[in-house]
Amino acid sequence: MKILRLILIISLFSSMAEAQTIEDVLSSVASHNKEMKAGEQQLQSQKLEVSTMNRLEDPMVEYGHLWGRNSEIKMDFSVTQEFDFPTVYFNRHKMMGLKSSLYDNQYAALRQQILLQAKEVCLDIISLNQKLELWDERQKIAEELSAFYTKRLQQGDANILETNKVKLELLNVKTQRRMLLSNLQNKLRELRTLNGDEDISFTSSAYPAVEFPRNFDELFARVLENDPEMKLLKGEQYLADRQLSLSKSQWWPKLAAGYRFANEEGMKFNGFTVGVSIPLFSNRKQVKIARSQAVFTDLRTDNTKSRLLQEFRSNYNEALALKTSQEEYVEVLGEQNNLSLLTKALKAGNISLVDFFVDATQIYEVMDTRINLENQYQKQMARLLRFEL
């Protein structure tokens, strides 16, 4: 009873550790991926840097001890604080919020890229599992035929050429299956790397249901609104406009206020000081630079939007073509998948071994093509809907 209880406990923890759906895998990758963790730390560092943008300048403290003729001594002490014009602080505060959002979108773009990569790996694993199921069936038939022809050869009903052809087919099937297993192990290792080198299990051979969006304009509008890349470009555009406003406001003079104490020939003086710094040189050409940067950012945003629209439409049309082709293959296979009938006909002597291999190979190639088409369609849809990750 204790052993049974221990087995149940181990099985329970094992099942909890396994990620059996793509959503589970993506959730695990989001928690363990090392590049994303590094991105989170960088994001925190960037936001801390942003928080220091609008601080005051350091105060200036001066002390003077002067000697004159006839042993005269003069002492001077002052403390001065410099201030920017209020509009400068206002624009910097706005820039702080824009930069913080910009860094958030940069991290969101990194996160989307990694999760899309992990999802594509999962889709490849599903495809490889489907192919393994197909090749398992093919190996089973090849082993059955090999045993059948070996027995017929012993009985004198088959010749050595036919028997060798069947054995070569079995060898080819086993070799191809080993290659598929190797590819599957590579994909699982890749998934483990994306999961921060933490163990993760994904054994599904069925794709999640995905509905093809029929309204392209509506889908593209959602992309423009939610895709981190577009948000990043819009953020850079807003930031460039705010930088232009800041550069203009920096033409206002800087202000200074402070306290000063002086002791000369026994006479003490103290009071407040004020000053103005006119930016004749420090802000020279800064407005022109900011304006050029704003124009560049606007043009780049428009160009990127046009490029994204073209690429997105191309991917959308490709996904639609893949969906149509895949459905046609499913329909044809549903009508003509007669491997079992071919095997029975061969054993009954109704068709030759050559005819069997020609027809069976054609059916397997069609099945393999159908699996590849569905994999390509699923990956294309994952790219189209990447903004949902």
CSV table of C-alpha atoms in Angstrom, one decimal:
chain,number,residue,atom,x,y,z
A,1,MET,CA,0.0,0.0,0.0
A,2,LYS,CA,2.8,2.4,0.9
A,3,ILE,CA,4.5,1.6,-2.5
A,4,LEU,CA,1.3,2.3,-4.3
A,5,ARG,CA,0.8,5.5,-2.5
A,6,LEU,CA,4.4,6.6,-3.3
A,7,ILE,CA,3.8,5.8,-7.0
A,8,LEU,CA,0.7,7.8,-7.0
A,9,ILE,CA,2.4,10.8,-5.4
A,10,ILE,CA,5.3,10.6,-7.9
A,11,SER,CA,2.8,10.4,-10.8
A,12,LEU,CA,0.9,13.4,-9.5
A,13,PHE,CA,4.1,15.5,-9.3
A,14,SER,CA,5.2,14.3,-12.7
A,15,SER,CA,1.9,15.3,-14.3
A,16,MET,CA,2.1,18.7,-12.7
A,17,ALA,CA,5.6,19.2,-14.0
A,18,GLU,CA,4.5,18.4,-17.6
A,19,ALA,CA,3.3,21.1,-19.9
A,20,GLN,CA,0.8,19.4,-22.2
A,21,THR,CA,-0.7,22.4,-24.0
A,22,ILE,CA,1.0,25.2,-26.0
A,23,GLU,CA,-0.4,27.7,-23.5
A,24,ASP,CA,1.3,25.9,-20.6
A,25,VAL,CA,4.6,25.9,-22.5
A,26,LEU,CA,4.4,29.6,-23.3
A,27,SER,CA,3.5,30.4,-19.6
A,28,SER,CA,6.5,28.3,-18.5
A,29,VAL,CA,8.8,30.0,-21.0
A,30,ALA,CA,7.6,33.4,-19.9
A,31,SER,CA,8.6,32.5,-16.3
A,32,HIS,CA,11.9,30.8,-17.0
A,33,ASN,CA,13.5,32.2,-20.2
A,34,LYS,CA,16.9,33.7,-19.3
A,35,GLU,CA,16.8,36.3,-22.1
A,36,MET,CA,13.5,37.6,-20.9
A,37,LYS,CA,14.8,37.8,-17.3
A,38,ALA,CA,17.7,39.8,-18.6
A,39,GLY,CA,15.3,42.0,-20.4
A,40,GLU,CA,13.3,42.6,-17.2
A,41,GLN,CA,16.5,43.7,-15.4
A,42,GLN,CA,17.4,46.0,-18.2
A,43,LEU,CA,13.9,47.4,-18.1
A,44,GLN,CA,14.2,48.2,-14.4
A,45,SER,CA,17.6,49.8,-15.0
A,46,GLN,CA,16.2,51.9,-17.9
A,47,LYS,CA,13.2,53.1,-15.8
A,48,LEU,CA,15.5,54.0,-12.9
A,49,GLU,CA,17.6,56.0,-15.4
A,50,VAL,CA,14.4,57.7,-16.6
A,51,SER,CA,13.5,58.7,-13.1
A,52,THR,CA,16.7,60.8,-12.8
A,53,MET,CA,15.9,62.9,-16.0
A,54,ASN,CA,14.1,65.8,-14.3
A,55,ARG,CA,16.2,66.3,-11.2
A,56,LEU,CA,17.8,69.6,-10.1
A,57,GLU,CA,21.4,70.5,-10.8
A,58,ASP,CA,23.8,70.1,-7.9
A,59,PRO,CA,24.1,73.2,-5.7
A,60,MET,CA,27.3,75.3,-6.0
A,61,VAL,CA,29.3,76.1,-2.8
A,62,GLU,CA,32.1,78.6,-2.9
A,63,TYR,CA,34.6,79.9,-0.3
A,64,GLY,CA,37.2,82.5,-0.7
A,65,HIS,CA,40.0,83.6,1.6
A,66,LEU,CA,41.9,86.6,0.2
A,67,TRP,CA,44.9,88.5,1.4
A,68,GLY,CA,45.5,92.2,0.6
A,69,ARG,CA,48.0,94.9,1.5
A,70,ASN,CA,48.7,95.9,5.2
A,71,SER,CA,47.6,92.4,6.3
A,72,GLU,CA,44.1,92.9,5.2
A,73,ILE,CA,42.0,89.7,5.0
A,74,LYS,CA,38.8,89.2,3.1
A,75,MET,CA,36.6,86.1,3.5
A,76,ASP,CA,33.8,85.2,1.1
A,77,PHE,CA,31.2,82.3,1.3
A,78,SER,CA,28.3,81.5,-1.0
A,79,VAL,CA,25.8,78.8,-1.8
A,80,THR,CA,23.9,78.9,-5.2
A,81,GLN,CA,21.2,76.7,-6.7
A,82,GLU,CA,20.5,76.8,-10.4
A,83,PHE,CA,17.0,76.2,-11.9
A,84,ASP,CA,15.7,75.6,-15.4
A,85,PHE,CA,12.7,77.5,-16.6
A,86,PRO,CA,9.4,75.8,-15.5
A,87,THR,CA,8.5,74.8,-19.1
A,88,VAL,CA,11.7,72.8,-19.3
A,89,TYR,CA,10.7,70.7,-16.3
A,90,PHE,CA,7.2,70.3,-17.7
A,91,ASN,CA,8.6,68.9,-21.0
A,92,ARG,CA,11.1,66.7,-19.3
A,93,HIS,CA,8.3,65.2,-17.1
A,94,LYS,CA,6.3,64.4,-20.3
A,95,MET,CA,9.4,62.8,-21.8
A,96,MET,CA,9.9,60.7,-18.7
A,97,GLY,CA,6.5,59.1,-19.3
A,98,LEU,CA,7.1,58.6,-23.0
A,99,LYS,CA,10.5,57.0,-22.4
A,100,SER,CA,9.1,54.7,-19.8
A,101,SER,CA,6.4,53.5,-22.2
A,102,LEU,CA,9.0,53.2,-24.9
A,103,TYR,CA,11.1,50.8,-22.8
A,104,ASP,CA,8.0,48.9,-21.9
A,105,ASN,CA,7.3,48.3,-25.6
A,106,GLN,CA,10.9,47.3,-26.2
A,107,TYR,CA,10.5,44.6,-23.6
A,108,ALA,CA,7.1,43.6,-25.0
A,109,ALA,CA,8.6,43.2,-28.4
A,110,LEU,CA,11.4,41.0,-27.0
A,111,ARG,CA,8.8,38.9,-25.1
A,112,GLN,CA,6.7,38.5,-28.2
A,113,GLN,CA,9.7,37.4,-30.2
A,114,ILE,CA,10.7,34.7,-27.7
A,115,LEU,CA,7.2,33.4,-27.2
A,116,LEU,CA,6.6,33.3,-31.0
A,117,GLN,CA,9.8,31.3,-31.3
A,118,ALA,CA,8.7,28.9,-28.5
A,119,LYS,CA,5.2,28.5,-30.1
A,120,GLU,CA,6.8,27.7,-33.5
A,121,VAL,CA,9.0,25.0,-31.8
A,122,CYS,CA,5.8,23.5,-30.3
A,123,LEU,CA,4.1,23.5,-33.7
A,124,ASP,CA,7.1,21.7,-35.2
A,125,ILE,CA,7.0,19.2,-32.3
A,126,ILE,CA,3.3,18.5,-33.1
A,127,SER,CA,4.2,18.0,-36.8
A,128,LEU,CA,7.1,15.6,-36.0
A,129,ASN,CA,4.8,13.6,-33.6
A,130,GLN,CA,2.2,13.3,-36.4
A,131,LYS,CA,4.9,12.2,-38.8
A,132,LEU,CA,6.2,9.7,-36.3
A,133,GLU,CA,2.6,8.3,-36.0
A,134,LEU,CA,2.6,8.0,-39.8
A,135,TRP,CA,6.0,6.3,-40.0
A,136,ASP,CA,5.0,4.0,-37.1
A,137,GLU,CA,2.1,2.8,-39.2
A,138,ARG,CA,4.4,2.5,-42.3
A,139,GLN,CA,6.9,0.5,-40.3
A,140,LYS,CA,4.2,-1.8,-39.0
A,141,ILE,CA,3.1,-2.5,-42.5
A,142,ALA,CA,6.7,-3.0,-43.7
A,143,GLU,CA,7.4,-5.4,-40.8
A,144,GLU,CA,4.2,-7.3,-41.6
A,145,LEU,CA,5.1,-7.6,-45.3
A,146,SER,CA,8.7,-8.6,-44.5
A,147,ALA,CA,7.5,-11.4,-42.3
A,148,PHE,CA,4.9,-12.4,-44.9
A,149,TYR,CA,7.4,-12.5,-47.8
A,150,THR,CA,10.0,-14.3,-45.7
A,151,LYS,CA,7.5,-17.0,-44.9
A,152,ARG,CA,6.5,-17.2,-48.6
A,153,LEU,CA,10.1,-17.5,-49.6
A,154,GLN,CA,10.6,-20.4,-47.2
A,155,GLN,CA,7.5,-22.0,-48.8
A,156,GLY,CA,8.8,-21.3,-52.3
A,157,ASP,CA,5.9,-18.9,-53.2
A,158,ALA,CA,8.1,-15.8,-53.5
A,159,ASN,CA,11.5,-15.1,-55.0
A,160,ILE,CA,14.5,-13.6,-53.3
A,161,LEU,CA,14.2,-10.3,-55.3
A,162,GLU,CA,10.8,-9.6,-53.9
A,163,THR,CA,11.8,-10.5,-50.4
A,164,ASN,CA,14.9,-8.2,-50.6
A,165,LYS,CA,12.8,-5.3,-51.9
A,166,VAL,CA,10.5,-5.6,-48.9
A,167,LYS,CA,13.5,-5.8,-46.5
A,168,LEU,CA,15.0,-2.7,-48.1
A,169,GLU,CA,11.7,-0.9,-47.7
A,170,LEU,CA,11.7,-1.8,-44.0
A,171,LEU,CA,15.3,-0.6,-43.6
A,172,ASN,CA,14.4,2.7,-45.3
A,173,VAL,CA,11.4,3.2,-43.0
A,174,LYS,CA,13.5,2.5,-39.9
A,175,THR,CA,16.2,4.9,-41.0
A,176,GLN,CA,13.6,7.7,-41.7
A,177,ARG,CA,12.0,7.1,-38.4
A,178,ARG,CA,15.3,7.4,-36.6
A,179,MET,CA,15.9,10.8,-38.4
A,180,LEU,CA,12.5,12.0,-37.3
A,181,LEU,CA,13.2,11.0,-33.7
A,182,SER,CA,16.5,12.8,-33.9
A,183,ASN,CA,14.8,15.9,-35.2
A,184,LEU,CA,12.2,15.6,-32.4
A,185,GLN,CA,14.9,15.4,-29.7
A,186,ASN,CA,16.6,18.5,-31.2
A,187,LYS,CA,13.3,20.4,-31.0
A,188,LEU,CA,12.7,19.3,-27.4
A,189,ARG,CA,16.2,20.5,-26.5
A,190,GLU,CA,15.5,23.8,-28.2
A,191,LEU,CA,12.3,24.1,-26.2
A,192,ARG,CA,14.2,23.3,-23.0
A,193,THR,CA,16.8,26.1,-23.8
A,194,LEU,CA,13.9,28.6,-24.4
A,195,ASN,CA,12.6,27.4,-21.0
A,196,GLY,CA,15.7,28.6,-19.2
A,197,ASP,CA,17.3,25.1,-19.3
A,198,GLU,CA,14.4,23.9,-17.1
A,199,ASP,CA,12.8,20.5,-17.8
A,200,ILE,CA,9.6,20.8,-19.8
A,201,SER,CA,7.4,18.2,-21.4
A,202,PHE,CA,5.4,18.6,-24.6
A,203,THR,CA,4.0,15.5,-26.3
A,204,SER,CA,1.0,16.7,-28.2
A,205,SER,CA,0.3,15.6,-31.7
A,206,ALA,CA,-2.8,17.8,-32.3
A,207,TYR,CA,-2.8,21.4,-33.2
A,208,PRO,CA,-4.9,23.9,-31.2
A,209,ALA,CA,-8.0,25.2,-33.0
A,210,VAL,CA,-7.3,28.4,-34.8
A,211,GLU,CA,-10.0,30.4,-36.7
A,212,PHE,CA,-8.9,32.1,-39.9
A,213,PRO,CA,-9.8,35.8,-39.8
A,214,ARG,CA,-11.9,36.6,-42.8
A,215,ASN,CA,-11.8,40.4,-42.4
A,216,PHE,CA,-8.2,41.5,-43.3
A,217,ASP,CA,-8.8,45.2,-42.6
A,218,GLU,CA,-10.1,44.5,-39.1
A,219,LEU,CA,-7.2,42.2,-38.4
A,220,PHE,CA,-4.6,44.7,-39.6
A,221,ALA,CA,-6.2,47.4,-37.5
A,222,ARG,CA,-5.8,45.2,-34.4
A,223,VAL,CA,-2.1,44.7,-35.4
A,224,LEU,CA,-1.5,48.4,-35.6
A,225,GLU,CA,-3.2,48.9,-32.3
A,226,ASN,CA,-1.6,46.1,-30.3
A,227,ASP,CA,1.7,45.0,-32.0
A,228,PRO,CA,4.7,46.1,-29.8
A,229,GLU,CA,6.7,47.0,-32.9
A,230,MET,CA,4.1,49.5,-34.0
A,231,LYS,CA,3.7,50.8,-30.4
A,232,LEU,CA,7.5,51.2,-30.3
A,233,LEU,CA,7.5,53.3,-33.5
A,234,LYS,CA,4.6,55.4,-32.3
A,235,GLY,CA,6.4,55.9,-29.0
A,236,GLU,CA,9.6,57.1,-30.8
A,237,GLN,CA,7.4,59.5,-32.8
A,238,TYR,CA,5.8,61.0,-29.7
A,239,LEU,CA,9.2,61.2,-28.0
A,240,ALA,CA,10.8,63.0,-31.0
A,241,ASP,CA,7.9,65.6,-30.9
A,242,ARG,CA,8.4,66.1,-27.2
A,243,GLN,CA,12.2,66.5,-27.7
A,244,LEU,CA,11.4,69.3,-30.1
A,245,SER,CA,9.2,71.0,-27.6
A,246,LEU,CA,12.0,70.6,-25.0
A,247,SER,CA,14.7,72.0,-27.2
A,248,LYS,CA,12.5,75.1,-27.8
A,249,SER,CA,11.8,75.6,-24.1
A,250,GLN,CA,15.6,75.4,-23.4
A,251,TRP,CA,16.0,78.8,-25.1
A,252,TRP,CA,14.4,80.3,-21.9
A,253,PRO,CA,17.1,81.5,-19.5
A,254,LYS,CA,18.2,79.4,-16.5
A,255,LEU,CA,17.7,81.0,-13.1
A,256,ALA,CA,19.9,80.9,-10.1
A,257,ALA,CA,19.3,81.8,-6.4
A,258,GLY,CA,21.5,81.6,-3.4
A,259,TYR,CA,23.0,83.0,-0.2
A,260,ARG,CA,26.3,84.9,0.2
A,261,PHE,CA,28.3,85.9,3.2
A,262,ALA,CA,31.4,88.3,3.2
A,263,ASN,CA,33.7,89.5,5.9
A,264,GLU,CA,36.0,92.4,5.0
A,265,GLU,CA,38.1,94.5,7.4
A,266,GLY,CA,35.9,93.4,10.3
A,267,MET,CA,32.7,94.3,8.5
A,268,LYS,CA,30.3,91.5,7.8
A,269,PHE,CA,27.9,91.3,4.8
A,270,ASN,CA,25.3,88.7,4.0
A,271,GLY,CA,22.2,88.4,1.8
A,272,PHE,CA,20.6,86.7,-1.1
A,273,THR,CA,21.8,86.5,-4.7
A,274,VAL,CA,19.9,85.9,-8.0
A,275,GLY,CA,21.2,85.3,-11.5
A,276,VAL,CA,20.3,84.5,-15.0
A,277,SER,CA,22.1,82.3,-17.5
A,278,ILE,CA,21.3,83.1,-21.1
A,279,PRO,CA,21.7,80.1,-23.4
A,280,LEU,CA,23.4,81.9,-26.3
A,281,PHE,CA,25.7,78.9,-27.1
A,282,SER,CA,24.6,75.8,-25.2
A,283,ASN,CA,21.3,75.4,-27.1
A,284,ARG,CA,22.6,76.5,-30.5
A,285,LYS,CA,21.1,74.4,-33.4
A,286,GLN,CA,19.4,72.0,-30.9
A,287,VAL,CA,16.0,73.0,-32.2
A,288,LYS,CA,17.0,72.2,-35.8
A,289,ILE,CA,18.4,68.9,-34.7
A,290,ALA,CA,15.3,68.0,-32.8
A,291,ARG,CA,13.1,69.1,-35.8
A,292,SER,CA,15.1,67.0,-38.2
A,293,GLN,CA,14.8,64.0,-35.9
A,294,ALA,CA,11.1,64.4,-35.6
A,295,VAL,CA,10.7,64.5,-39.4
A,296,PHE,CA,12.9,61.4,-39.7
A,297,THR,CA,10.8,59.5,-37.1
A,298,ASP,CA,7.6,60.5,-38.9
A,299,LEU,CA,8.9,59.3,-42.2
A,300,ARG,CA,10.3,56.1,-40.8
A,301,THR,CA,7.0,55.3,-39.0
A,302,ASP,CA,5.0,55.8,-42.2
A,303,ASN,CA,7.5,53.7,-44.2
A,304,THR,CA,7.4,50.9,-41.6
A,305,LYS,CA,3.6,51.0,-41.6
A,306,SER,CA,3.5,50.6,-45.4
A,307,ARG,CA,6.1,47.8,-45.3
A,308,LEU,CA,4.3,46.0,-42.5
A,309,LEU,CA,1.0,46.3,-44.4
A,310,GLN,CA,2.6,44.7,-47.5
A,311,GLU,CA,4.3,41.9,-45.5
A,312,PHE,CA,1.1,41.3,-43.5
A,313,ARG,CA,-1.0,41.1,-46.6
A,314,SER,CA,1.5,38.7,-48.2
A,315,ASN,CA,1.5,36.5,-45.1
A,316,TYR,CA,-2.3,36.6,-44.9
A,317,ASN,CA,-2.7,35.5,-48.5
A,318,GLU,CA,-0.1,32.7,-48.0
A,319,ALA,CA,-2.0,31.5,-44.9
A,320,LEU,CA,-5.3,31.5,-46.9
A,321,ALA,CA,-3.6,29.4,-49.7
A,322,LEU,CA,-2.2,27.0,-47.2
A,323,LYS,CA,-5.5,26.6,-45.5
A,324,THR,CA,-7.3,25.9,-48.8
A,325,SER,CA,-4.6,23.4,-49.9
A,326,GLN,CA,-4.5,21.6,-46.5
A,327,GLU,CA,-8.3,21.2,-46.5
A,328,GLU,CA,-8.2,19.8,-50.1
A,329,TYR,CA,-5.6,17.2,-49.0
A,330,VAL,CA,-7.7,16.2,-46.0
A,331,GLU,CA,-10.7,15.7,-48.3
A,332,VAL,CA,-8.8,13.6,-50.8
A,333,LEU,CA,-7.2,11.5,-48.1
A,334,GLY,CA,-10.5,10.9,-46.5
A,335,GLU,CA,-11.8,9.4,-49.8
A,336,GLN,CA,-8.6,7.6,-51.0
A,337,ASN,CA,-6.7,6.5,-47.9
A,338,ASN,CA,-6.8,2.7,-48.7
A,339,LEU,CA,-3.5,1.4,-47.4
A,340,SER,CA,-5.2,-1.5,-45.6
A,341,LEU,CA,-6.9,-2.4,-48.9
A,342,LEU,CA,-3.6,-2.3,-50.8
A,343,THR,CA,-2.0,-4.6,-48.2
A,344,LYS,CA,-4.9,-7.1,-48.4
A,345,ALA,CA,-4.8,-7.0,-52.2
A,346,LEU,CA,-1.0,-7.7,-52.2
A,347,LYS,CA,-1.3,-10.6,-49.9
A,348,ALA,CA,-4.1,-12.0,-51.9
A,349,GLY,CA,-2.0,-11.7,-55.1
A,350,ASN,CA,-4.4,-9.3,-56.8
A,351,ILE,CA,-1.6,-6.7,-57.3
A,352,SER,CA,2.1,-7.0,-57.8
A,353,LEU,CA,4.7,-5.9,-55.2
A,354,VAL,CA,5.8,-3.1,-57.6
A,355,ASP,CA,2.2,-1.8,-57.9
A,356,PHE,CA,1.9,-1.9,-54.1
A,357,PHE,CA,5.0,0.2,-53.5
A,358,VAL,CA,4.1,2.7,-56.2
A,359,ASP,CA,0.5,3.2,-54.8
A,360,ALA,CA,1.6,3.1,-51.1
A,361,THR,CA,4.5,5.6,-51.7
A,362,GLN,CA,2.1,8.0,-53.4
A,363,ILE,CA,-0.3,7.8,-50.5
A,364,TYR,CA,2.5,8.3,-47.9
A,365,GLU,CA,3.8,11.3,-49.8
A,366,VAL,CA,0.3,12.8,-49.9
A,367,MET,CA,0.0,12.3,-46.1
A,368,ASP,CA,3.4,13.8,-45.5
A,369,THR,CA,2.6,16.8,-47.7
A,370,ARG,CA,-0.7,17.3,-45.8
A,371,ILE,CA,1.2,17.3,-42.5
A,372,ASN,CA,3.7,19.8,-43.8
A,373,LEU,CA,1.0,22.1,-45.2
A,374,GLU,CA,-0.9,22.1,-41.8
A,375,ASN,CA,2.4,22.9,-40.0
A,376,GLN,CA,3.1,25.8,-42.4
A,377,TYR,CA,-0.4,27.1,-42.0
A,378,GLN,CA,-0.3,26.9,-38.2
A,379,LYS,CA,3.1,28.7,-38.1
A,380,GLN,CA,1.8,31.4,-40.5
A,381,MET,CA,-1.2,31.9,-38.3
A,382,ALA,CA,1.0,32.2,-35.3
A,383,ARG,CA,2.9,35.0,-37.0
A,384,LEU,CA,-0.2,36.8,-38.1
A,385,LEU,CA,-1.7,36.6,-34.5
A,386,ARG,CA,1.6,37.2,-32.7
A,387,PHE,CA,0.3,40.4,-31.1
A,388,GLU,CA,-2.0,38.1,-29.0
A,389,LEU,CA,1.0,36.4,-27.3
